[in-house]
Every structure is written in structure tokens, then in C-alpha cells.
Coordinates of C-alpha atoms and ligand atoms in Angstrom, one line a residue:
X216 CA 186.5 63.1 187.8
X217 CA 183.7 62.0 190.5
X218 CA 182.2 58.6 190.0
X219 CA 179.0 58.2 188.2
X220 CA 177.0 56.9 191.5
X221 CA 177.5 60.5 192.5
X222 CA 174.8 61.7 189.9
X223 CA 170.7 61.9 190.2
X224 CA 168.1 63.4 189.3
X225 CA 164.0 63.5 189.4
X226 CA 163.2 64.5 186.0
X227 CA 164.9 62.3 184.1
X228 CA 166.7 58.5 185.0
X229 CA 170.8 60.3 185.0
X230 CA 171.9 57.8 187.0
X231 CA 171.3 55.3 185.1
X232 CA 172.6 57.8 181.6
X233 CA 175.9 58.1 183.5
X234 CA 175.9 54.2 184.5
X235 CA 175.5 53.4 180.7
X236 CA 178.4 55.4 179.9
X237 CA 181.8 53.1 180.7
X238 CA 184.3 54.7 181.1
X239 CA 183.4 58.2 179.8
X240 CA 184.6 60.9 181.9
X241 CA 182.7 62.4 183.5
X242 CA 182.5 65.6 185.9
X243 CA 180.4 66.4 188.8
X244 CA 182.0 68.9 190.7
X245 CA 179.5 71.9 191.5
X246 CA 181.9 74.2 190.6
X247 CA 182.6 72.7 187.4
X248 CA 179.3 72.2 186.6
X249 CA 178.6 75.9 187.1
X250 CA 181.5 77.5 184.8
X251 CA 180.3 74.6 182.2
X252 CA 177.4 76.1 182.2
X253 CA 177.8 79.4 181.1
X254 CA 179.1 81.5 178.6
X255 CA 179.3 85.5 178.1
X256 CA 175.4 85.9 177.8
X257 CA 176.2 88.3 180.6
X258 CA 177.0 91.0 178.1
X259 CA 173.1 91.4 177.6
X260 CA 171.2 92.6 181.0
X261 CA 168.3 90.5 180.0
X262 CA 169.8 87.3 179.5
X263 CA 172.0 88.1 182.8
X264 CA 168.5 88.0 184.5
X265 CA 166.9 85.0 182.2
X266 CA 170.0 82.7 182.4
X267 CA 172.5 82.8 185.3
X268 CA 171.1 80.3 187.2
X269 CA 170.8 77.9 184.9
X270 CA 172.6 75.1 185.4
X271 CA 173.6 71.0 183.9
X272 CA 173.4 68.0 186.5
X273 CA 176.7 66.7 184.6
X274 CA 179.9 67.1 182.3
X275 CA 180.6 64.8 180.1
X276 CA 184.4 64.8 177.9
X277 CA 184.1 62.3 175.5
X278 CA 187.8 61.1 174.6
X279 CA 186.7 60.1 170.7
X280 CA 183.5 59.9 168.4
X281 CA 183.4 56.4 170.0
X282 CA 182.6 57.8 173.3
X283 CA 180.7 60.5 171.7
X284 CA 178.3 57.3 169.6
X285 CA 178.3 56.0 173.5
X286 CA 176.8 59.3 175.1
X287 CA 174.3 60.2 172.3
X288 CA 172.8 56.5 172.8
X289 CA 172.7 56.8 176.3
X290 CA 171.0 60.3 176.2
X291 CA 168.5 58.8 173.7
X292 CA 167.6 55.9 175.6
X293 CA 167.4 58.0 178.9
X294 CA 165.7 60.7 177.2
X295 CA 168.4 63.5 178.9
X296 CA 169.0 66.4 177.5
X297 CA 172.4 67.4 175.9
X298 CA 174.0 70.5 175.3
X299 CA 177.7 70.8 173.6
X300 CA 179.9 72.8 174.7
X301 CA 183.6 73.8 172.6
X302 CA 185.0 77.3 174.3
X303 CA 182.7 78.2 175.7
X304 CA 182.3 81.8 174.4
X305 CA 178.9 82.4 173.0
X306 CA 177.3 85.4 173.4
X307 CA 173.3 84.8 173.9
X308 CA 173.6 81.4 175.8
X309 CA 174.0 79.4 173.0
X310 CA 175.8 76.4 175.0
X311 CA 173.7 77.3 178.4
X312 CA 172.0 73.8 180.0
X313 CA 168.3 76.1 180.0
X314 CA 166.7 72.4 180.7
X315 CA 169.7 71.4 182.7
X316 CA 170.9 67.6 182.1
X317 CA 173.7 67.0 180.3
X318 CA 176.5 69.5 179.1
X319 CA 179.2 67.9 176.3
X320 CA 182.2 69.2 176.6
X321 CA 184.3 68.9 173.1
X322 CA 187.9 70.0 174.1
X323 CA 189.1 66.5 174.0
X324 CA 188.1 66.2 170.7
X325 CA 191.0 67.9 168.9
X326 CA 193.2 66.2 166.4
X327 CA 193.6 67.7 162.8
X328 CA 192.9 64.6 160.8
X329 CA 194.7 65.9 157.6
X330 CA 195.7 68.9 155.5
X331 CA 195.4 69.0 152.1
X332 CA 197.0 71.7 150.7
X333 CA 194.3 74.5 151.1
X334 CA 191.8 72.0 152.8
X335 CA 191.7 70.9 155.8
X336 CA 189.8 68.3 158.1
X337 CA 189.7 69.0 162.0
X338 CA 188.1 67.7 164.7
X339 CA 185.8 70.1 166.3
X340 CA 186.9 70.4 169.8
X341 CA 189.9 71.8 168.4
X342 CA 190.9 75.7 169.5
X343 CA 191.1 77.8 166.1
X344 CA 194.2 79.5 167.6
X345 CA 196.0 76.0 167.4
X346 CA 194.7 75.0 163.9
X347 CA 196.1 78.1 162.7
X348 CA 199.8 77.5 164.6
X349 CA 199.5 74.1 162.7
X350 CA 198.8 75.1 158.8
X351 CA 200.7 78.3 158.8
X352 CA 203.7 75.3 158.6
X353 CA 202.2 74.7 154.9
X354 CA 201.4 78.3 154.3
X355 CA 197.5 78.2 155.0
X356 CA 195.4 79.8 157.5
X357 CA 191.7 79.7 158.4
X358 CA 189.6 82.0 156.0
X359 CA 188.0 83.8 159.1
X360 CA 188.0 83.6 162.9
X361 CA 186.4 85.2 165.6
X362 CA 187.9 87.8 167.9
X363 CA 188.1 84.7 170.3
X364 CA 189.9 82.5 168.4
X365 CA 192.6 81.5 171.4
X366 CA 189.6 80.4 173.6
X367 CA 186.5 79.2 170.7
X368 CA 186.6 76.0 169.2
X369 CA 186.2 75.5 165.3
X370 CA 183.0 73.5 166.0
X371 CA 181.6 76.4 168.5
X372 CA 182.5 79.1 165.6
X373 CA 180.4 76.7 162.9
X374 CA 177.4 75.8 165.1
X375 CA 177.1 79.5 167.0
X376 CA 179.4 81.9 165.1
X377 CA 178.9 84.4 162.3
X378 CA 182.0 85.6 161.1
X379 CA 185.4 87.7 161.9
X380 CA 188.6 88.8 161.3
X381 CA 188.6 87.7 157.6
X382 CA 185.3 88.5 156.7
X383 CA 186.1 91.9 155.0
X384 CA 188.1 89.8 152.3
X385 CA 186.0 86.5 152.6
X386 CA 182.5 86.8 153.9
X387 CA 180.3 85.1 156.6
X388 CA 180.7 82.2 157.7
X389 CA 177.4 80.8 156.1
X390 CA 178.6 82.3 153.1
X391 CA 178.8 79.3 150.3
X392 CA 181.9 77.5 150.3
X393 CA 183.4 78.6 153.7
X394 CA 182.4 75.2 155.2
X395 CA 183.5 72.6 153.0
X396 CA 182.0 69.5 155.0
X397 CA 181.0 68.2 158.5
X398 CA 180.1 65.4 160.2
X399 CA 177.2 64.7 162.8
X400 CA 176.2 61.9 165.3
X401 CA 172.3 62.3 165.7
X402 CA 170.8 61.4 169.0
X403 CA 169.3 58.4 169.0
X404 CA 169.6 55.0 170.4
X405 CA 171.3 53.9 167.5
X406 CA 173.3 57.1 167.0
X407 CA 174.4 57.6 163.2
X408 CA 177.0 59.4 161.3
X409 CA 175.7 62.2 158.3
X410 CA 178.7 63.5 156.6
X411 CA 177.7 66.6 154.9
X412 CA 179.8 67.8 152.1
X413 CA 179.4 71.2 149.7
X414 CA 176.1 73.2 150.9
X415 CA 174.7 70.8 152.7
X416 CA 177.3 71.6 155.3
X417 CA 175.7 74.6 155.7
X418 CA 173.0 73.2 157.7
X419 CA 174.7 72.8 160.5
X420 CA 175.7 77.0 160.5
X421 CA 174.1 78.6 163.5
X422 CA 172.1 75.7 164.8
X423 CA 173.2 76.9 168.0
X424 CA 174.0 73.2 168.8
X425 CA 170.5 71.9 168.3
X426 CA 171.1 69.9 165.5
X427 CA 173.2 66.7 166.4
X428 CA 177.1 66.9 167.6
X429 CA 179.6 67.7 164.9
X430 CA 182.7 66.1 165.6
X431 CA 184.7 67.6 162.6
X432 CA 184.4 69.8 159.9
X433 CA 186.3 70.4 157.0
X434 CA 187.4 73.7 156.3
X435 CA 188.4 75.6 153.2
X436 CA 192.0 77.7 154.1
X437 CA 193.3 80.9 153.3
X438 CA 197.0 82.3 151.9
X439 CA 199.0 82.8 155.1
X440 CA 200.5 86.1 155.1
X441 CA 202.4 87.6 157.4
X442 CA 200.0 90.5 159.0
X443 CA 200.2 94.0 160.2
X444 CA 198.4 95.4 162.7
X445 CA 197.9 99.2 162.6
X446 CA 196.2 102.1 164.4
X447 CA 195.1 105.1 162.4
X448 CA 193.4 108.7 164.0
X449 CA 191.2 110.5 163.1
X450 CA 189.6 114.1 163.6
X451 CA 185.8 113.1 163.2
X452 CA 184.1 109.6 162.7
X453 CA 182.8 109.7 159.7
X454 CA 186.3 110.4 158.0
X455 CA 187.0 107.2 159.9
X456 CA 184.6 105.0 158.5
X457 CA 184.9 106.4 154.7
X458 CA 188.7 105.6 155.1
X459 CA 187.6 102.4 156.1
X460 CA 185.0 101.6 153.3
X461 CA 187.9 102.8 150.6
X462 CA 190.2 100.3 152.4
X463 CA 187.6 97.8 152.1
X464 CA 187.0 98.8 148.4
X465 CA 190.2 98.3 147.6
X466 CA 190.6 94.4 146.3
X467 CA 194.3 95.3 145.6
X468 CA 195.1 95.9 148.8
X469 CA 195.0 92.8 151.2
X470 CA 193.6 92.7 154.6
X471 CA 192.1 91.3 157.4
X472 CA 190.1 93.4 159.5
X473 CA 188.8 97.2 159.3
X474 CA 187.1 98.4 162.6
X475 CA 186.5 102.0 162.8
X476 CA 185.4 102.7 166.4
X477 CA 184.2 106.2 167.5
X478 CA 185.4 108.0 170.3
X479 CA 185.1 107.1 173.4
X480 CA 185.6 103.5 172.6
X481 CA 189.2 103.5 172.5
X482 CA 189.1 104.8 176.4
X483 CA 188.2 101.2 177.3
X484 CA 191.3 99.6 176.1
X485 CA 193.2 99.6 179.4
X486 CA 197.0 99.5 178.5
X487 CA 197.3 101.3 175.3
X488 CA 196.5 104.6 175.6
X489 CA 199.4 106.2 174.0
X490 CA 198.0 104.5 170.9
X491 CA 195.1 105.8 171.3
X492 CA 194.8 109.9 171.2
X493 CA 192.1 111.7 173.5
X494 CA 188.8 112.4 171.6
X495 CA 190.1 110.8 168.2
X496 CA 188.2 107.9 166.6
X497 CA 189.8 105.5 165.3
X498 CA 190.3 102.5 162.6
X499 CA 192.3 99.6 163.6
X500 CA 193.1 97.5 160.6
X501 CA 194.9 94.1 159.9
X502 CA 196.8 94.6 156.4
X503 CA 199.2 92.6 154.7
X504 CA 202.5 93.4 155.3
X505 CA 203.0 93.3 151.0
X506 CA 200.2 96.0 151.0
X507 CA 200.8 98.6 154.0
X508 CA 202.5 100.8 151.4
X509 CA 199.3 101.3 149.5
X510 CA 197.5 100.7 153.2
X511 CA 199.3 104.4 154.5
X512 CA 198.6 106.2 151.5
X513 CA 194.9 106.1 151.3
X514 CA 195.3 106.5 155.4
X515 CA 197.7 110.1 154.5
X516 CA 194.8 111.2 151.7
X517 CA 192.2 110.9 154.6
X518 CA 194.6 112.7 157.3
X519 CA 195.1 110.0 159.4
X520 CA 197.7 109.6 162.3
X521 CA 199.3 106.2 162.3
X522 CA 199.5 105.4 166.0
X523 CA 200.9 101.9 166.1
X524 CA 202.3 100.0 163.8
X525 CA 203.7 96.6 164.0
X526 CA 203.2 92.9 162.9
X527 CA 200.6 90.6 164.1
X528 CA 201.7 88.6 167.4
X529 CA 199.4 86.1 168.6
X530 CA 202.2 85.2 171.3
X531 CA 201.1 84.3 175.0
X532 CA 201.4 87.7 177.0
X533 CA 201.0 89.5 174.0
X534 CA 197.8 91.3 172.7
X535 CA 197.1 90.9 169.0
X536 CA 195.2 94.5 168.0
X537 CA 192.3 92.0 166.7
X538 CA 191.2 91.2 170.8
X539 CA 190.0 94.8 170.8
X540 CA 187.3 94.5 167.9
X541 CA 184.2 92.4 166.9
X542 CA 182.5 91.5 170.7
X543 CA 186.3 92.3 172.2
X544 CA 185.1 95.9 172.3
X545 CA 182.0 95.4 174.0
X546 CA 183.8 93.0 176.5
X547 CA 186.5 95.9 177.1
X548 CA 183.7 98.2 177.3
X549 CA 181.8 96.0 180.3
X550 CA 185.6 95.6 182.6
X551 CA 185.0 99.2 182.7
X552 CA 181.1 100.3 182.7
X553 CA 179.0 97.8 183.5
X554 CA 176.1 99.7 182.3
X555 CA 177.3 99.2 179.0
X556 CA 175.9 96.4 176.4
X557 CA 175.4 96.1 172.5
X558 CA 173.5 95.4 169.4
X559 CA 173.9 93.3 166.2
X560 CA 173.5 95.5 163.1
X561 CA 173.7 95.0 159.1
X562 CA 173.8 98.0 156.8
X563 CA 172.5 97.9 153.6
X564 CA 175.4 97.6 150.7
X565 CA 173.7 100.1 148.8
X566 CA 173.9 103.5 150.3
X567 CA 176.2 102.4 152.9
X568 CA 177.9 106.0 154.3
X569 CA 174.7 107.5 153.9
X570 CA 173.1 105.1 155.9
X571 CA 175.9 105.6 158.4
X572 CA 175.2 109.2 158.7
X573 CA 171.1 108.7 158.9
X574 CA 171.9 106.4 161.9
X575 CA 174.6 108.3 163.8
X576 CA 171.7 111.7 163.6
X577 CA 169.4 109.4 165.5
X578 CA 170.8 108.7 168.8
X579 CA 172.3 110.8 171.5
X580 CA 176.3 110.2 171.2
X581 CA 176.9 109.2 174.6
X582 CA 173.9 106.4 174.4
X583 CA 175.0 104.6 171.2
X584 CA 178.0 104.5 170.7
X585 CA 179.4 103.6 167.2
X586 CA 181.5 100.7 166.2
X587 CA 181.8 98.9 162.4
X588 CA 183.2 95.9 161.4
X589 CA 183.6 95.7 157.2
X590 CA 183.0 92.4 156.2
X591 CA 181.4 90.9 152.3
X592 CA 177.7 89.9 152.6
X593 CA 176.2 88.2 149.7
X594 CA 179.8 89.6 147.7
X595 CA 178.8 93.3 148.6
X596 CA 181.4 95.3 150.8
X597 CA 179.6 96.5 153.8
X598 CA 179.3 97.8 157.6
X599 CA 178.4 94.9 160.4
X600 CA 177.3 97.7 163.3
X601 CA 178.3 96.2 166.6
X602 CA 177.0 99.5 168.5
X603 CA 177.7 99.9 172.5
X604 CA 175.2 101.0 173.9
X605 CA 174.3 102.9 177.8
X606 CA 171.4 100.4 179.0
X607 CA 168.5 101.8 180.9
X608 CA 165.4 99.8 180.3
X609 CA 164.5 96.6 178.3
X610 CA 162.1 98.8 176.8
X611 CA 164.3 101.2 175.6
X612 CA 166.7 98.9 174.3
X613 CA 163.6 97.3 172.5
X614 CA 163.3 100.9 170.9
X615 CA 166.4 101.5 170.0
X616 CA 166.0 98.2 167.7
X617 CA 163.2 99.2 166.2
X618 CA 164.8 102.5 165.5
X619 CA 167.2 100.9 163.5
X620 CA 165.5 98.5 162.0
X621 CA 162.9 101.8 160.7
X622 CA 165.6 103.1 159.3
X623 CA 166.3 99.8 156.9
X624 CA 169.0 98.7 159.1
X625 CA 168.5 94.9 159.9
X626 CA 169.3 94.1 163.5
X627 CA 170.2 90.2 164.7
X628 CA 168.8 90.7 168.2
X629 CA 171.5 89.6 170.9
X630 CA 169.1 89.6 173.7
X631 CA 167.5 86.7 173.6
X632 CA 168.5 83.1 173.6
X633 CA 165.6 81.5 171.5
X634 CA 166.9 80.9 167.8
X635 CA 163.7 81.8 165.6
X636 CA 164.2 85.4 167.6
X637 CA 167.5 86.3 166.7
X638 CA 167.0 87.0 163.2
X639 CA 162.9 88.1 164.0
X640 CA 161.4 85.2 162.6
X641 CA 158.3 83.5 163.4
X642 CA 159.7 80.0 162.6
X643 CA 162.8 78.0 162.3
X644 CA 164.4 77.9 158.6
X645 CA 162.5 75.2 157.4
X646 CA 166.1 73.3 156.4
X647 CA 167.3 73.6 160.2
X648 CA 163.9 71.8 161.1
X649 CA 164.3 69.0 158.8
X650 CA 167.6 68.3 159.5
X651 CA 166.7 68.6 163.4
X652 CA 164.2 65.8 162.3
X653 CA 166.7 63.8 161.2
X654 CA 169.4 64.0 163.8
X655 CA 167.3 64.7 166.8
X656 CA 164.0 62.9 166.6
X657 CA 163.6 63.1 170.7
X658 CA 164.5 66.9 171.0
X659 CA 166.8 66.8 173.6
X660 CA 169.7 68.4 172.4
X661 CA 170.4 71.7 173.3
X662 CA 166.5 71.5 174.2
X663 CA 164.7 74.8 174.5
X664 CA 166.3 76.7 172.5
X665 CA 164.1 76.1 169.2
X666 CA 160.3 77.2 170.1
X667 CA 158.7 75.8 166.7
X668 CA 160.3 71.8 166.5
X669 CA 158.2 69.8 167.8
X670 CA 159.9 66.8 169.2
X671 CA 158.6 63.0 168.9
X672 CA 158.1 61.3 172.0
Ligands
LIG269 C1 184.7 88.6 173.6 C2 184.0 87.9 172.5 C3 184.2 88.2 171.2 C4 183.5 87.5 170.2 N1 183.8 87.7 168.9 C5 183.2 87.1 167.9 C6 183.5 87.3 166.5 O1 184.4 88.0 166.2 N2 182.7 86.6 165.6 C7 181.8 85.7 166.0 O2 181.2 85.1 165.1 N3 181.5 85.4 167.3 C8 182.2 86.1 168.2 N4 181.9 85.8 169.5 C9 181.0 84.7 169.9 C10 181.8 83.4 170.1 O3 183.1 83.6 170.7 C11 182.2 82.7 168.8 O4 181.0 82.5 168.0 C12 182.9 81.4 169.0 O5 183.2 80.9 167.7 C13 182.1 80.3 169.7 O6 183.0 79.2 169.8 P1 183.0 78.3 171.1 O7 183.9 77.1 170.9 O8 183.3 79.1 172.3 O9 181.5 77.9 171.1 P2 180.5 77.6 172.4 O10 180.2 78.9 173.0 O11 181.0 76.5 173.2 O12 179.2 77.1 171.6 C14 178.5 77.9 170.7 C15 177.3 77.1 170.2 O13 177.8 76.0 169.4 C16 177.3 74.7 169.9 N5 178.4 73.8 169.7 C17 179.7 73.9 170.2 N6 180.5 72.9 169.7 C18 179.6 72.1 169.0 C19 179.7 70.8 168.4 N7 180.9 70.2 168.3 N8 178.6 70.3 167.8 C20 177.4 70.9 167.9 N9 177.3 72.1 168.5 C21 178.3 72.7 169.0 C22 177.0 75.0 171.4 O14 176.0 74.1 171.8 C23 176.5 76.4 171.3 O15 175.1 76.4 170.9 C24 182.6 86.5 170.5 C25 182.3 86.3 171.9 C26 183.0 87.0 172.9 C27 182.7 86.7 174.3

């Protein structure tokens, strides 16, 4: 940790922010300052070219909300911007400094503050991989996590996340009642606390950390079961993804994940390729080890070739089968073609497989490249398309979204880094804007990222 002389800048008094701020720690080592300022926007070309060198003037690690209360005044007073940071591991540079100042590092912040039974309150610097090592002890586990959950931070999934393994039984994660409550500082020079409970904790979903700094959440849990992670073959795609949508059908049979992957997507998982058969695609599924009896046979009906089989292991040095699905297979993909990036799809509940077939006749099979992730949305069993795709231009990529969305297939744009694009709309959700009122008057957290709130000054 430098001292907080060390620190200036022209457009904004830091010097005096990082005098205000005690003892705080603080970082200003350029190299920490650089790998605090990024996360794996570099899976989209554009934002590659839009966002690398974008960079914060400061780290700050609050120890407590204290410290946190001490920083958001500061800031306020100052008028620097702030951007909070938990893993680290957005996608479209959620938690990237794109008006430099200030970047918040929450990892310090990571106590559980209780468990009750199948509730839980957690700070939100905590890693979801070590809330889940914590209430497995009572027989709980988190509804959903990401494919990162041994690098994200619970706060990180609920401000930039959508949903994961344990969405196919339980939703997204903006889906009512899988976010029981949280609590925010605003930024202001009298910072103050809004605890959020029921629906209203919903506002702070996908916020992308523009609307205050949660510094815990409480979180509905999940059964703990013990989990199987299994492989299954196919001869053709298709048969792949119908398996999968029976699996998904099936309320009987309990699991976590069911990711059917066309060929050659399992050629970029370096390390298992005797589990994964040339030119066969593939389903890898989390089931319940009370249900892989029921699991196999629909797998046997639709001739598939189990080609690993075994229980769950989140160990270090081992490699749970979930780190190859959700935005794990694009980030396999890119350690081997660097040509390669993605898009965000939602297919329709109704008509799903024919859907699936009316998009797979539109592209050439070695330019998009299909991969599903069956999740709930709204209650209805459906796809979440998390195609590869071979980049060549911005403006075919451009096309290839407005292929899909032509064809009724809505696509959540992971190319840009501005929130009111990432769905397509004009504005902000009115909700996120007042709230934003409310706990950041001055805009100047996470600033830039919201085009339509107009700050007061
Ligand atoms: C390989 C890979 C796989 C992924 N798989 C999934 C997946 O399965 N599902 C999914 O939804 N996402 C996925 N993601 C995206 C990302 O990993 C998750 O959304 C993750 O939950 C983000 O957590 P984080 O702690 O890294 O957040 P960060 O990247 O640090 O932050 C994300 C956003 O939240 C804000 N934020 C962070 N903490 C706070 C806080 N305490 N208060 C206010 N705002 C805050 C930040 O400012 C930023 O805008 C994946 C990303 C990668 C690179």
C-alpha cells in the first residue's frame, strides 16, 4: 500500500479524496491499478478496442461499511468518480474505471453475517465459492451461481450477473424472490444506508454498479445435494438439445445444469478429450445423484454415450464439468482461437426446438457455432443461446444480431458497455433511474455507463 501523497490528478481534487480517507487502504501501484481495472470485456473485439486502455488513478479496499460510509463521503465531497469492483469477472466492462478515478475493491468485505436455515445474509465482497463451502455445513447452497463462482463475488453476481448453474431448476437471477434483500450506501456527503427487502431488492439487479455500493445481500438458499456431473454423446445436435429440453422438462428429476454444446465446441476443452468423442455434440449435465437413474434412461432412449460420469468436485486442482459451460465455453474457445467471440440469446418458451432448428438453417456451421444453456424464464423451461461465433467485421456481427433477433429470438447485446444498449433500449428502466436518483445524486459512480441519468451538479 503506497501512501496517499503519492496520488493526483487534474480533473478532479484526488489528493485531497485520498487525504480525507484515514486510514483506508489504499493502492497505487501502476500495475495494480491496471489489472483493477479490467475485467474479460476482451471476449468482445469491440470492447477490446473501446476499453483496454482505460484505466483508475486509485484502489481503494475498504476494511468495513465504516470505511466504505468514509470513501462514499469523500467521493461525494470531491466529486470523484467510483467504480466497485468484487471478482472482477464481468463480461462487457461492467467494473472498467471508463472515467478513471476511483476503483472500490470489495474483497475485504466478506463475512457471512448469519444463516438462517434457508436464508442467508452475506457481505458482498464475499467469493460465492466460499459461501457455498460455509452453508453446505447446514445443508443449504446458493440457488444459482455463475460459471465463475471460485473467482465472482456474490455482490458482482447481483449488480452485473444474470444467472447460472441453477437456473434450469430456479430461474434468473432477477427472477422474484431470488434476492431476498440488500443493503446500499449512496454517494453523498452524508452517505446513507437503504435496506431493501422483497422486490425492492430487485433494484439493485444489473445496475452494473451504478446504483450505490451494496455491502450485503441476503440471499434465499437451495437444498444441498450431493451433484453428479455427467457427459453424454451424441450423433447429431439436435438429438442433443431435445434430450436436453426432456431433461429440463422433467421436474422429477433434479438438476443443475443442461448445456448441449455442438461439435466442435468440445475440441476447445484442452485436457479431456477422451470425454469428449470426435465430431459428437454433446450435453453436459449436473444431476442429482438421487436422480441419475432416471437421468441415464431418458439419455439411453435418445442414444446417448455416457462419457464421464462422476460427482461434482469443486476441489483446488480439480475441474468441476460446470467451468466448461455458460461464458466458460467461450473463454475455452478464445485460449484456442482468438478469432472467436459470442452472443447473448433468449429463445422463445413457445416453440422452442422449432425455433432451434429455424436458427441453426440460418448460419453457416463453422461461423456460429451452437451452444444452450436451459434455464426457467418467467416459470417457462427454455434455451439461453450463448452462440460462438468466427468474428470478421463489427458489421457482420451487427448482422448476425439482427438475424436473430428477425427470427423472434431476443438477443442481450454483449458488445457494448453502455447499460440502456444491452437489452436495446432507448432509456434506462425508469425504476434503475429513480433509485440512481436516490443513491447517486452527483453521478459519479460507475459514471458513464448510463447515457440517459442526468446527474445534479
Ligand atoms: C469465464 C466467464 C464465465 C461467466 N459465466 C457467467 C455465468 O454463468 N452467469 C453469469 O451471470 N455471468 C457469468 N459471467 C460474468 C461474471 O462472471 C458474473 O456475472 C459474476 O457474477 C460477476 O461477479 P464479480 O464479482 O466478478 O463482479 P465484477 O466483475 O467485479 O462486477 C460486476 C458489476 O457489478 C458491480 N459491483 C460489484 N460489486 C458490487 C457491489 N458490492 N456494489 C455495487 N456494485 C458492485 C461492478 O461495478 C460491475 O458493474 C462469466 C464471466 C466469465 C469471464
Amino acid at each position: 500500500m503506497n501512501a496517499p501523497t503519492e496520488v493526483s490528478s487534474s480533473k478532479y481534487d484526488l489528493a485531497a479524496f485520498a487525504h480525507s480517507l484515514g486510514d483506508v487502504p489504499i493502492e497505487t501501484d501502476t500495475r495494480i491499478l491496471q489489472k483493477k481495472s479490467r475485467d474479460f470485456f476482451w471476449f468482445s473485439p469491440v470492447l477490446k478496442r473501446q476499453l483496454q486502455d482505460k484505466v483508475a488513478e486509485l484502489v481503494v479496499v475498504p476494511r468495513d461499511e465504516a470505511d466504505i460510509v468514509q470513501i462514499a463521503s469523500a467521493a461525494a465531497r470531491h466529486r470523484v468518480p467510483i467504480t466497485v469492483r468484487g471478482g472482477g469477472t464481468g463480461n462487457y466492462g461492467q467494473c472498467v474505471p471508463v472515467q478513471g478515478g476511483v476503483v472500490l475493491d470489495m474483497s475485504a468485505l466478506n463475512e457471512i453475517e448469519w444463516q438462517n436455515g434457508a436464508l442467508l445474509r452475506v457481505k458482498a465482497g464475499r467469493k460465492m465459492h466460499h459461501i457455498d463451502a460455509e452453508t453446505r455445513k447446514q445443508g443449504f447452497e446458493l440457488r444459482m451461481h455463475p460459471s465463475t463462482k471460485r473467482m465472482a463475488s456474490i455482490g458482482g453476481f447481483a449488480a452485473g450477473g444474470s444467472g447460472g448453474i441453477g437456473s434450469v431448476a430456479y430461474g434468473g437471477l432477477r427472477e422474484l424472490g431470488n434476492i431476498s434483500g440488500a443493503r446500499v450506501i449512496s454517494l453523498e456527503e452524508t452517505p446513507r444506508a437503504f435496506e431493501l427487502k422483497g422486490d425492492a431488492a430487485l433494484k439493485i439487479c444489473h445496475g452494473w454498479g451504478t446504483t450505490g455500493i451494496i455491502t450485503a445481500l441476503e440471499m434465499p438458499l437451495a437444498p444441498a445435494f450431493s451433484w453428479i456431473d455427467v457427459i453424454v454423446a451424441f450423433d447429431d445436435f439436435m438429438t442433443a438439445v431435445r434430450f436436453g429440453y426432456e431433461v429440463t422438462l422433467a421436474d422429477g428429476v433434479l438438476k443443475k445444469l443442461v448445456t448441449p454444446l455442438d461439435w466442435p465446441i468440445p475440441r476447445y476443452f484442452s485436457g479431456m478429450e477422451q470425454h469428449f468423442p470426435e465430431n459428437r455434440p454433446v450435453v453436459i449435465a449436473m444431476v442429482a445423484d438421487h436422480s441419475i437413474g432416471p437421468f441415464l434412461s431418458v439419455a439411453s432412449a435418445y442414444k446417448g454415450e455416457i462419457t464421464y460420469q462422476r460427482a461434482t468436485d469443486e476441489s483446488m486442482g480439480a475441474r468441476p464439468l460446470y467451468e466448461l459451460t455458460w461464458n466458460h465455453t467461450t473463454l475455452h474457445a478464445l485460449n484456442v482461437d482468438r478469432d472467436i467471440t459470442y452472443l447473448q440469446a433468449l429463445y422463445p418458451a413457445s416453440g422452442f426446438m422449432e425455433k432451434v432448428a429455424e436458427v441453426a438453417a440460418l448460419f453457416a456451421p463453422d461461423e456460429v457455432i451452437h451452444h444452450f444453456e436451459f434455464i426457467r424464464y418467467a416459470g417457462l423451461p427454455t434455451g439461453a443461446g450463448l452462440p460462438l461465433i468466427k468474428y470478421t467485421t463489427d458489421e457482420r456481427l451487427n448482422e448476425i444480431m439482427e438475424i436473430y433477433r428477425a427470427h423472434g429470438v431476443f438477443i442481450a447485446d454483449p458488445h457494448i458497455w453502455m447499460l440502456e444498449d444491452s437489452a436495446g433500449y432507448k432509456s434506462a428502466d425508469a425504476d434503475l433511474i429513480g433509485f440512481k436518483r436516490e443513491v447517486d445524486p452527483l453521478g459519479i459512480c460507475n459514471p458513464g455507463k448510463m447515457r440517459t441519468y442526468v446527474p445534479l451538479r
